[in-house]
């Protein structure tokens, strides 16, 4: 497990972090609707203190900061130095949001210091999720709230299903990962999410589906939007890792197959992709 965590930290401080920074504005725009749904579920009030787990380049932290105001506080934590550097660069001087390079599952956090534990797609990667949530719960005040958004299953998310399905038979794929192994879809089973939060000591757990069509590729014409979607799929996300060491001819065949798969999606200047998530809320017991 330690090796897996070490690989993940290295990746997000290397290629994955750099790619996210390069495409930050577009990626944050694509995820904004999900972050907003989770923020509405959290319902932050003026003066409240929020811990934003896996904050990335800080878009969710800054949105939360605008709601808690100058009398509140948002601490965004992420394992990626490039993303935290980007968050600090984007943060207005007067924001109550602060950013820290840290792993929230083990970092020293002040006990009872926060009213809300929040995350936009940042909690699915813990090696020991129950232990991580138990650790983070101690940073919540009694009665504090949890709100996060996580992906449902890969089969329900076309940004994953379409490109990875298209390259079957072109690129040798490894065996499917353990569905509970750390990764973007490890919280796809709501029963597992409920068990994790219960074992970590939370109560009042609610898990609701939230779906949206999001722009995956953009361009002046439909063909340009499809080409852009293929480029994004190949440069960012799971497909980029699968194709990283493949020869040019395999990459070309894979690119053509992915383009054909995306061509069936609606949209003219923005290719729209179905995405499926859970909005999860819970409480830290009052005593």
PDB file of C-alpha atoms in Angstrom:
ATOM      1  CA  UNK A   1       0.000   0.000   0.000  1.00  0.00           C
ATOM      2  CA  UNK A   2       2.785   2.423   0.843  1.00  0.00           C
ATOM      3  CA  UNK A   3       4.220   1.885  -2.636  1.00  0.00           C
ATOM      4  CA  UNK A   4       0.859   2.609  -4.251  1.00  0.00           C
ATOM      5  CA  UNK A   5       0.569   5.820  -2.265  1.00  0.00           C
ATOM      6  CA  UNK A   6       4.127   6.758  -3.168  1.00  0.00           C
ATOM      7  CA  UNK A   7       3.375   6.218  -6.860  1.00  0.00           C
ATOM      8  CA  UNK A   8       0.243   8.347  -6.614  1.00  0.00           C
ATOM      9  CA  UNK A   9       2.085  11.189  -4.894  1.00  0.00           C
ATOM     10  CA  UNK A  10       4.893  11.028  -7.464  1.00  0.00           C
ATOM     11  CA  UNK A  11       2.409  11.051 -10.345  1.00  0.00           C
ATOM     12  CA  UNK A  12       0.508  14.083  -9.068  1.00  0.00           C
ATOM     13  CA  UNK A  13       3.785  15.894  -8.493  1.00  0.00           C
ATOM     14  CA  UNK A  14       4.904  14.882 -11.982  1.00  0.00           C
ATOM     15  CA  UNK A  15       3.000  14.250 -15.207  1.00  0.00           C
ATOM     16  CA  UNK A  16      -0.567  14.217 -13.910  1.00  0.00           C
ATOM     17  CA  UNK A  17      -0.102  17.407 -11.919  1.00  0.00           C
ATOM     18  CA  UNK A  18       1.596  19.162 -14.823  1.00  0.00           C
ATOM     19  CA  UNK A  19      -1.140  18.105 -17.266  1.00  0.00           C
ATOM     20  CA  UNK A  20      -3.829  19.356 -14.929  1.00  0.00           C
ATOM     21  CA  UNK A  21      -2.089  22.698 -14.586  1.00  0.00           C
ATOM     22  CA  UNK A  22      -1.756  22.937 -18.381  1.00  0.00           C
ATOM     23  CA  UNK A  23      -5.498  22.324 -18.871  1.00  0.00           C
ATOM     24  CA  UNK A  24      -6.668  23.773 -15.533  1.00  0.00           C
ATOM     25  CA  UNK A  25      -9.202  26.299 -16.783  1.00  0.00           C
ATOM     26  CA  UNK A  26     -10.990  23.783 -18.999  1.00  0.00           C
ATOM     27  CA  UNK A  27     -10.918  20.949 -16.486  1.00  0.00           C
ATOM     28  CA  UNK A  28     -12.279  23.137 -13.711  1.00  0.00           C
ATOM     29  CA  UNK A  29     -15.011  24.406 -16.051  1.00  0.00           C
ATOM     30  CA  UNK A  30     -15.946  20.808 -16.879  1.00  0.00           C
ATOM     31  CA  UNK A  31     -16.239  19.884 -13.190  1.00  0.00           C
ATOM     32  CA  UNK A  32     -17.866  23.117 -12.023  1.00  0.00           C
ATOM     33  CA  UNK A  33     -21.457  21.830 -12.128  1.00  0.00           C
ATOM     34  CA  UNK A  34     -20.542  18.941  -9.820  1.00  0.00           C
ATOM     35  CA  UNK A  35     -18.613  21.137  -7.430  1.00  0.00           C
ATOM     36  CA  UNK A  36     -21.546  23.548  -7.273  1.00  0.00           C
ATOM     37  CA  UNK A  37     -23.963  20.700  -6.461  1.00  0.00           C
ATOM     38  CA  UNK A  38     -21.710  19.578  -3.601  1.00  0.00           C
ATOM     39  CA  UNK A  39     -21.352  23.160  -2.330  1.00  0.00           C
ATOM     40  CA  UNK A  40     -25.137  23.537  -2.295  1.00  0.00           C
ATOM     41  CA  UNK A  41     -25.358  20.301  -0.291  1.00  0.00           C
ATOM     42  CA  UNK A  42     -22.754  21.645   2.155  1.00  0.00           C
ATOM     43  CA  UNK A  43     -24.651  24.949   2.486  1.00  0.00           C
ATOM     44  CA  UNK A  44     -21.726  26.965   3.892  1.00  0.00           C
ATOM     45  CA  UNK A  45     -22.737  30.018   5.886  1.00  0.00           C
ATOM     46  CA  UNK A  46     -20.964  33.294   6.513  1.00  0.00           C
ATOM     47  CA  UNK A  47     -18.138  32.880   9.000  1.00  0.00           C
ATOM     48  CA  UNK A  48     -17.855  29.096   8.740  1.00  0.00           C
ATOM     49  CA  UNK A  49     -14.582  27.188   8.412  1.00  0.00           C
ATOM     50  CA  UNK A  50     -14.158  24.619   5.644  1.00  0.00           C
ATOM     51  CA  UNK A  51     -11.556  21.915   4.960  1.00  0.00           C
ATOM     52  CA  UNK A  52     -11.432  21.247   1.189  1.00  0.00           C
ATOM     53  CA  UNK A  53      -9.858  17.834   0.597  1.00  0.00           C
ATOM     54  CA  UNK A  54      -8.052  17.229  -2.699  1.00  0.00           C
ATOM     55  CA  UNK A  55      -8.626  20.847  -3.683  1.00  0.00           C
ATOM     56  CA  UNK A  56      -6.599  20.672  -6.906  1.00  0.00           C
ATOM     57  CA  UNK A  57      -6.038  24.102  -8.389  1.00  0.00           C
ATOM     58  CA  UNK A  58      -8.390  25.658  -5.862  1.00  0.00           C
ATOM     59  CA  UNK A  59     -11.592  26.319  -7.817  1.00  0.00           C
ATOM     60  CA  UNK A  60     -13.829  24.729  -5.186  1.00  0.00           C
ATOM     61  CA  UNK A  61     -11.911  26.378  -2.337  1.00  0.00           C
ATOM     62  CA  UNK A  62     -12.332  29.815  -3.879  1.00  0.00           C
ATOM     63  CA  UNK A  63     -16.044  29.215  -4.485  1.00  0.00           C
ATOM     64  CA  UNK A  64     -16.449  28.181  -0.846  1.00  0.00           C
ATOM     65  CA  UNK A  65     -14.421  31.196   0.297  1.00  0.00           C
ATOM     66  CA  UNK A  66     -16.799  33.542  -1.512  1.00  0.00           C
ATOM     67  CA  UNK A  67     -19.646  32.103   0.561  1.00  0.00           C
ATOM     68  CA  UNK A  68     -18.024  32.043   4.006  1.00  0.00           C
ATOM     69  CA  UNK A  69     -16.682  35.568   3.539  1.00  0.00           C
ATOM     70  CA  UNK A  70     -13.923  37.434   5.290  1.00  0.00           C
ATOM     71  CA  UNK A  71     -15.004  36.151   8.694  1.00  0.00           C
ATOM     72  CA  UNK A  72     -14.719  32.535   7.545  1.00  0.00           C
ATOM     73  CA  UNK A  73     -11.834  30.311   6.525  1.00  0.00           C
ATOM     74  CA  UNK A  74     -11.164  27.709   3.832  1.00  0.00           C
ATOM     75  CA  UNK A  75      -8.128  25.443   3.937  1.00  0.00           C
ATOM     76  CA  UNK A  76      -7.538  23.632   0.669  1.00  0.00           C
ATOM     77  CA  UNK A  77      -5.176  20.646   0.852  1.00  0.00           C
ATOM     78  CA  UNK A  78      -3.799  18.523  -1.966  1.00  0.00           C
ATOM     79  CA  UNK A  79      -0.835  16.188  -2.455  1.00  0.00           C
ATOM     80  CA  UNK A  80       0.186  17.951  -5.694  1.00  0.00           C
ATOM     81  CA  UNK A  81       2.696  20.784  -5.408  1.00  0.00           C
ATOM     82  CA  UNK A  82       2.041  21.975  -9.002  1.00  0.00           C
ATOM     83  CA  UNK A  83      -1.701  22.207  -8.345  1.00  0.00           C
ATOM     84  CA  UNK A  84      -1.286  23.977  -5.010  1.00  0.00           C
ATOM     85  CA  UNK A  85       1.104  26.431  -6.666  1.00  0.00           C
ATOM     86  CA  UNK A  86      -1.541  27.074  -9.320  1.00  0.00           C
ATOM     87  CA  UNK A  87      -4.207  27.546  -6.631  1.00  0.00           C
ATOM     88  CA  UNK A  88      -2.079  30.114  -4.840  1.00  0.00           C
ATOM     89  CA  UNK A  89      -1.431  31.940  -8.091  1.00  0.00           C
ATOM     90  CA  UNK A  90      -5.153  32.112  -8.907  1.00  0.00           C
ATOM     91  CA  UNK A  91      -6.278  33.151  -5.425  1.00  0.00           C
ATOM     92  CA  UNK A  92      -7.268  36.816  -4.990  1.00  0.00           C
ATOM     93  CA  UNK A  93      -5.204  38.616  -2.377  1.00  0.00           C
ATOM     94  CA  UNK A  94      -8.187  39.182  -0.083  1.00  0.00           C
ATOM     95  CA  UNK A  95      -9.616  35.645  -0.175  1.00  0.00           C
ATOM     96  CA  UNK A  96     -10.062  33.768   3.127  1.00  0.00           C
ATOM     97  CA  UNK A  97      -8.855  30.617   1.323  1.00  0.00           C
ATOM     98  CA  UNK A  98      -5.412  29.236   2.119  1.00  0.00           C
ATOM     99  CA  UNK A  99      -3.662  26.308   0.466  1.00  0.00           C
ATOM    100  CA  UNK A 100      -1.366  23.613   1.784  1.00  0.00           C
ATOM    101  CA  UNK A 101       0.492  20.677   0.223  1.00  0.00           C
ATOM    102  CA  UNK A 102      -0.644  17.775   2.398  1.00  0.00           C
ATOM    103  CA  UNK A 103      -2.334  14.389   2.432  1.00  0.00           C
ATOM    104  CA  UNK A 104      -5.534  14.938   4.399  1.00  0.00           C
ATOM    105  CA  UNK A 105      -5.641  11.273   5.406  1.00  0.00           C
ATOM    106  CA  UNK A 106      -2.589  11.660   7.619  1.00  0.00           C
ATOM    107  CA  UNK A 107      -1.661  15.351   7.862  1.00  0.00           C
ATOM    108  CA  UNK A 108      -1.689  17.061  11.234  1.00  0.00           C
ATOM    109  CA  UNK A 109      -4.991  18.925  11.394  1.00  0.00           C
ATOM    110  CA  UNK A 110      -6.258  21.060  14.287  1.00  0.00           C
ATOM    111  CA  UNK A 111      -8.882  19.167  16.268  1.00  0.00           C
ATOM    112  CA  UNK A 112     -12.426  20.494  15.952  1.00  0.00           C
ATOM    113  CA  UNK A 113     -11.293  23.412  13.821  1.00  0.00           C
ATOM    114  CA  UNK A 114     -13.734  23.094  10.908  1.00  0.00           C
ATOM    115  CA  UNK A 115     -17.487  23.300  10.426  1.00  0.00           C
ATOM    116  CA  UNK A 116     -17.477  21.516   7.067  1.00  0.00           C
ATOM    117  CA  UNK A 117     -15.430  18.732   5.482  1.00  0.00           C
ATOM    118  CA  UNK A 118     -15.790  19.190   1.709  1.00  0.00           C
ATOM    119  CA  UNK A 119     -14.394  17.559  -1.402  1.00  0.00           C
ATOM    120  CA  UNK A 120     -14.867  17.734  -5.151  1.00  0.00           C
ATOM    121  CA  UNK A 121     -13.562  14.370  -6.421  1.00  0.00           C
ATOM    122  CA  UNK A 122     -10.747  14.241  -3.882  1.00  0.00           C
ATOM    123  CA  UNK A 123     -11.683  11.426  -1.491  1.00  0.00           C
ATOM    124  CA  UNK A 124     -11.645   8.312  -3.711  1.00  0.00           C
ATOM    125  CA  UNK A 125      -7.896   7.755  -3.639  1.00  0.00           C
ATOM    126  CA  UNK A 126      -7.162   6.915  -0.011  1.00  0.00           C
ATOM    127  CA  UNK A 127      -5.435   3.576   0.614  1.00  0.00           C
ATOM    128  CA  UNK A 128      -7.402   3.239   3.864  1.00  0.00           C
ATOM    129  CA  UNK A 129     -10.560   5.301   3.346  1.00  0.00           C
ATOM    130  CA  UNK A 130     -12.107   4.420   6.699  1.00  0.00           C
ATOM    131  CA  UNK A 131      -8.939   5.441   8.518  1.00  0.00           C
ATOM    132  CA  UNK A 132      -8.701   8.603   6.396  1.00  0.00           C
ATOM    133  CA  UNK A 133     -12.247   9.697   7.189  1.00  0.00           C
ATOM    134  CA  UNK A 134     -11.819   8.864  10.872  1.00  0.00           C
ATOM    135  CA  UNK A 135      -8.665  11.027  10.892  1.00  0.00           C
ATOM    136  CA  UNK A 136     -10.406  13.905   9.110  1.00  0.00           C
ATOM    137  CA  UNK A 137     -13.461  13.646  11.382  1.00  0.00           C
ATOM    138  CA  UNK A 138     -11.325  14.742  14.318  1.00  0.00           C
ATOM    139  CA  UNK A 139     -10.749  18.032  12.500  1.00  0.00           C
ATOM    140  CA  UNK A 140     -14.520  18.661  12.453  1.00  0.00           C
ATOM    141  CA  UNK A 141     -16.261  20.278  15.361  1.00  0.00           C
ATOM    142  CA  UNK A 142     -19.042  18.241  17.024  1.00  0.00           C
ATOM    143  CA  UNK A 143     -22.073  18.418  14.757  1.00  0.00           C
ATOM    144  CA  UNK A 144     -19.882  19.400  11.801  1.00  0.00           C
ATOM    145  CA  UNK A 145     -21.001  18.575   8.276  1.00  0.00           C
ATOM    146  CA  UNK A 146     -19.571  16.481   5.434  1.00  0.00           C
ATOM    147  CA  UNK A 147     -20.370  17.099   1.773  1.00  0.00           C
ATOM    148  CA  UNK A 148     -18.537  15.662  -1.193  1.00  0.00           C
ATOM    149  CA  UNK A 149     -19.068  14.611  -4.788  1.00  0.00           C
ATOM    150  CA  UNK A 150     -17.558  11.416  -6.188  1.00  0.00           C
ATOM    151  CA  UNK A 151     -17.898   9.510  -9.445  1.00  0.00           C
ATOM    152  CA  UNK A 152     -20.330   6.648  -9.809  1.00  0.00           C
ATOM    153  CA  UNK A 153     -19.248   3.583 -11.829  1.00  0.00           C
ATOM    154  CA  UNK A 154     -17.058   3.766 -14.948  1.00  0.00           C
ATOM    155  CA  UNK A 155     -19.857   2.251 -17.056  1.00  0.00           C
ATOM    156  CA  UNK A 156     -22.061   5.263 -16.223  1.00  0.00           C
ATOM    157  CA  UNK A 157     -19.438   7.862 -17.166  1.00  0.00           C
ATOM    158  CA  UNK A 158     -18.948   8.290 -20.895  1.00  0.00           C
ATOM    159  CA  UNK A 159     -15.715  10.254 -20.458  1.00  0.00           C
ATOM    160  CA  UNK A 160     -14.280   6.913 -19.298  1.00  0.00           C
ATOM    161  CA  UNK A 161     -16.510   4.335 -20.976  1.00  0.00           C
ATOM    162  CA  UNK A 162     -16.313   5.636 -24.547  1.00  0.00           C
ATOM    163  CA  UNK A 163     -12.530   6.028 -25.009  1.00  0.00           C
ATOM    164  CA  UNK A 164     -11.566   2.940 -23.025  1.00  0.00           C
ATOM    165  CA  UNK A 165     -14.164   0.841 -24.832  1.00  0.00           C
ATOM    166  CA  UNK A 166     -12.994   2.150 -28.206  1.00  0.00           C
ATOM    167  CA  UNK A 167      -9.415   0.935 -27.782  1.00  0.00           C
ATOM    168  CA  UNK A 168     -10.298  -2.660 -26.897  1.00  0.00           C
ATOM    169  CA  UNK A 169      -8.596  -4.867 -29.457  1.00  0.00           C
ATOM    170  CA  UNK A 170      -6.090  -2.118 -30.319  1.00  0.00           C
ATOM    171  CA  UNK A 171      -4.195  -1.663 -27.072  1.00  0.00           C
ATOM    172  CA  UNK A 172      -3.661  -4.611 -24.720  1.00  0.00           C
ATOM    173  CA  UNK A 173      -5.579  -3.741 -21.574  1.00  0.00           C
ATOM    174  CA  UNK A 174      -4.607  -4.975 -18.160  1.00  0.00           C
ATOM    175  CA  UNK A 175      -7.053  -6.847 -15.968  1.00  0.00           C
ATOM    176  CA  UNK A 176      -9.810  -4.636 -14.519  1.00  0.00           C
ATOM    177  CA  UNK A 177      -8.709  -3.118 -11.215  1.00  0.00           C
ATOM    178  CA  UNK A 178     -10.239  -4.125  -7.929  1.00  0.00           C
ATOM    179  CA  UNK A 179     -13.386  -1.922  -7.785  1.00  0.00           C
ATOM    180  CA  UNK A 180     -12.463  -0.963  -4.226  1.00  0.00           C
ATOM    181  CA  UNK A 181      -8.833  -0.103  -5.040  1.00  0.00           C
ATOM    182  CA  UNK A 182      -7.970   3.607  -4.775  1.00  0.00           C
ATOM    183  CA  UNK A 183      -9.029   5.346  -7.960  1.00  0.00           C
ATOM    184  CA  UNK A 184     -11.668   7.618  -9.480  1.00  0.00           C
ATOM    185  CA  UNK A 185     -14.426   4.983  -9.330  1.00  0.00           C
ATOM    186  CA  UNK A 186     -13.660   3.368  -5.969  1.00  0.00           C
ATOM    187  CA  UNK A 187     -16.720   5.062  -4.418  1.00  0.00           C
ATOM    188  CA  UNK A 188     -19.043   3.902  -7.173  1.00  0.00           C
ATOM    189  CA  UNK A 189     -20.904   1.533  -4.827  1.00  0.00           C
ATOM    190  CA  UNK A 190     -23.000   3.673  -2.460  1.00  0.00           C
ATOM    191  CA  UNK A 191     -23.248   0.820   0.040  1.00  0.00           C
ATOM    192  CA  UNK A 192     -19.471   0.856   0.380  1.00  0.00           C
ATOM    193  CA  UNK A 193     -19.453   4.631   0.849  1.00  0.00           C
ATOM    194  CA  UNK A 194     -22.043   4.272   3.594  1.00  0.00           C
ATOM    195  CA  UNK A 195     -20.022   1.544   5.323  1.00  0.00           C
ATOM    196  CA  UNK A 196     -16.845   3.644   5.208  1.00  0.00           C
ATOM    197  CA  UNK A 197     -18.476   6.731   6.691  1.00  0.00           C
ATOM    198  CA  UNK A 198     -20.313   4.741   9.344  1.00  0.00           C
ATOM    199  CA  UNK A 199     -17.136   2.934  10.402  1.00  0.00           C
ATOM    200  CA  UNK A 200     -15.326   6.294  10.520  1.00  0.00           C
ATOM    201  CA  UNK A 201     -17.885   7.547  13.042  1.00  0.00           C
ATOM    202  CA  UNK A 202     -20.234   9.682  10.924  1.00  0.00           C
ATOM    203  CA  UNK A 203     -24.019   9.713  11.142  1.00  0.00           C
ATOM    204  CA  UNK A 204     -26.954  11.063   9.103  1.00  0.00           C
ATOM    205  CA  UNK A 205     -25.388   9.722   5.903  1.00  0.00           C
ATOM    206  CA  UNK A 206     -27.238  10.527   2.671  1.00  0.00           C
ATOM    207  CA  UNK A 207     -26.128   9.542  -0.833  1.00  0.00           C
ATOM    208  CA  UNK A 208     -27.971  10.926  -3.859  1.00  0.00           C
ATOM    209  CA  UNK A 209     -27.294  10.608  -7.603  1.00  0.00           C
ATOM    210  CA  UNK A 210     -26.393  13.702  -9.576  1.00  0.00           C
ATOM    211  CA  UNK A 211     -25.964  13.514 -13.354  1.00  0.00           C
ATOM    212  CA  UNK A 212     -24.998  16.157 -15.896  1.00  0.00           C
ATOM    213  CA  UNK A 213     -23.983  16.617 -19.497  1.00  0.00           C
ATOM    214  CA  UNK A 214     -20.629  18.388 -19.601  1.00  0.00           C
ATOM    215  CA  UNK A 215     -18.594  19.826 -22.502  1.00  0.00           C
ATOM    216  CA  UNK A 216     -15.689  17.488 -23.201  1.00  0.00           C
ATOM    217  CA  UNK A 217     -14.452  18.956 -26.473  1.00  0.00           C
ATOM    218  CA  UNK A 218     -14.808  22.439 -27.918  1.00  0.00           C
ATOM    219  CA  UNK A 219     -14.224  23.973 -31.329  1.00  0.00           C
ATOM    220  CA  UNK A 220     -15.500  26.343 -33.993  1.00  0.00           C
ATOM    221  CA  UNK A 221     -17.182  23.418 -35.776  1.00  0.00           C
ATOM    222  CA  UNK A 222     -18.495  20.005 -34.747  1.00  0.00           C
ATOM    223  CA  UNK A 223     -15.486  18.272 -36.327  1.00  0.00           C
ATOM    224  CA  UNK A 224     -13.144  20.574 -34.428  1.00  0.00           C
ATOM    225  CA  UNK A 225     -15.015  19.851 -31.182  1.00  0.00           C
ATOM    226  CA  UNK A 226     -14.678  16.089 -31.745  1.00  0.00           C
ATOM    227  CA  UNK A 227     -10.956  16.467 -32.510  1.00  0.00           C
ATOM    228  CA  UNK A 228     -10.556  18.492 -29.342  1.00  0.00           C
ATOM    229  CA  UNK A 229     -12.355  15.822 -27.303  1.00  0.00           C
ATOM    230  CA  UNK A 230      -9.967  13.177 -28.639  1.00  0.00           C
ATOM    231  CA  UNK A 231      -6.982  15.377 -27.811  1.00  0.00           C
ATOM    232  CA  UNK A 232      -8.215  15.921 -24.260  1.00  0.00           C
ATOM    233  CA  UNK A 233      -8.883  12.208 -23.758  1.00  0.00           C
ATOM    234  CA  UNK A 234      -5.400  11.294 -24.944  1.00  0.00           C
ATOM    235  CA  UNK A 235      -3.596  14.012 -22.966  1.00  0.00           C
ATOM    236  CA  UNK A 236      -5.486  13.883 -19.643  1.00  0.00           C
ATOM    237  CA  UNK A 237      -6.907  11.002 -17.664  1.00  0.00           C
ATOM    238  CA  UNK A 238      -6.826   7.193 -17.809  1.00  0.00           C
ATOM    239  CA  UNK A 239      -6.384   6.926 -21.580  1.00  0.00           C
ATOM    240  CA  UNK A 240      -3.223   9.044 -21.452  1.00  0.00           C
ATOM    241  CA  UNK A 241      -1.628   6.491 -19.114  1.00  0.00           C
ATOM    242  CA  UNK A 242      -2.666   3.535 -21.269  1.00  0.00           C
ATOM    243  CA  UNK A 243      -1.189   5.087 -24.425  1.00  0.00           C
ATOM    244  CA  UNK A 244       1.925   6.572 -22.830  1.00  0.00           C
ATOM    245  CA  UNK A 245       4.331   3.821 -23.925  1.00  0.00           C
ATOM    246  CA  UNK A 246       2.587   2.714 -27.122  1.00  0.00           C
ATOM    247  CA  UNK A 247       4.208   3.102 -30.574  1.00  0.00           C
ATOM    248  CA  UNK A 248       2.963   5.750 -32.982  1.00  0.00           C
ATOM    249  CA  UNK A 249       0.936   3.356 -35.139  1.00  0.00           C
ATOM    250  CA  UNK A 250      -0.996   2.041 -32.134  1.00  0.00           C
ATOM    251  CA  UNK A 251      -1.609   5.580 -30.875  1.00  0.00           C
ATOM    252  CA  UNK A 252      -2.917   6.573 -34.323  1.00  0.00           C
ATOM    253  CA  UNK A 253      -5.306   3.608 -34.472  1.00  0.00           C
ATOM    254  CA  UNK A 254      -6.480   4.288 -30.940  1.00  0.00           C
ATOM    255  CA  UNK A 255      -7.033   7.956 -31.725  1.00  0.00           C
ATOM    256  CA  UNK A 256      -9.180   7.090 -34.750  1.00  0.00           C
ATOM    257  CA  UNK A 257     -11.241   4.618 -32.734  1.00  0.00           C
ATOM    258  CA  UNK A 258     -11.802   7.132 -29.938  1.00  0.00           C
ATOM    259  CA  UNK A 259     -12.837   9.756 -32.489  1.00  0.00           C
ATOM    260  CA  UNK A 260     -15.430   7.388 -33.922  1.00  0.00           C
ATOM    261  CA  UNK A 261     -16.789   6.748 -30.427  1.00  0.00           C
ATOM    262  CA  UNK A 262     -17.058  10.450 -29.618  1.00  0.00           C
ATOM    263  CA  UNK A 263     -18.727  11.176 -32.964  1.00  0.00           C
ATOM    264  CA  UNK A 264     -21.938   9.644 -31.640  1.00  0.00           C
ATOM    265  CA  UNK A 265     -22.277  12.227 -28.865  1.00  0.00           C
ATOM    266  CA  UNK A 266     -24.477  15.330 -29.239  1.00  0.00           C
ATOM    267  CA  UNK A 267     -23.276  18.889 -29.553  1.00  0.00           C
ATOM    268  CA  UNK A 268     -21.999  21.271 -32.207  1.00  0.00           C
ATOM    269  CA  UNK A 269     -19.268  23.538 -30.859  1.00  0.00           C
ATOM    270  CA  UNK A 270     -19.153  21.637 -27.555  1.00  0.00           C
ATOM    271  CA  UNK A 271     -19.236  17.844 -27.519  1.00  0.00           C
ATOM    272  CA  UNK A 272     -21.460  16.877 -24.591  1.00  0.00           C
ATOM    273  CA  UNK A 273     -20.584  13.866 -22.450  1.00  0.00           C
ATOM    274  CA  UNK A 274     -22.761  12.154 -19.839  1.00  0.00           C
ATOM    275  CA  UNK A 275     -21.261  12.111 -16.354  1.00  0.00           C
ATOM    276  CA  UNK A 276     -22.672  10.411 -13.269  1.00  0.00           C
ATOM    277  CA  UNK A 277     -21.833  11.168  -9.642  1.00  0.00           C
ATOM    278  CA  UNK A 278     -22.954  10.765  -6.046  1.00  0.00           C
ATOM    279  CA  UNK A 279     -23.524  13.741  -3.785  1.00  0.00           C
ATOM    280  CA  UNK A 280     -22.726  12.497  -0.271  1.00  0.00           C
ATOM    281  CA  UNK A 281     -23.562  14.250   2.997  1.00  0.00           C
ATOM    282  CA  UNK A 282     -23.035  13.224   6.618  1.00  0.00           C
ATOM    283  CA  UNK A 283     -22.604  14.593  10.150  1.00  0.00           C
ATOM    284  CA  UNK A 284     -20.020  14.378  12.855  1.00  0.00           C
ATOM    285  CA  UNK A 285     -21.977  13.371  15.965  1.00  0.00           C
ATOM    286  CA  UNK A 286     -22.733  16.289  18.257  1.00  0.00           C
ATOM    287  CA  UNK A 287     -21.242  14.484  21.260  1.00  0.00           C
TER     288      UNK A 287
END
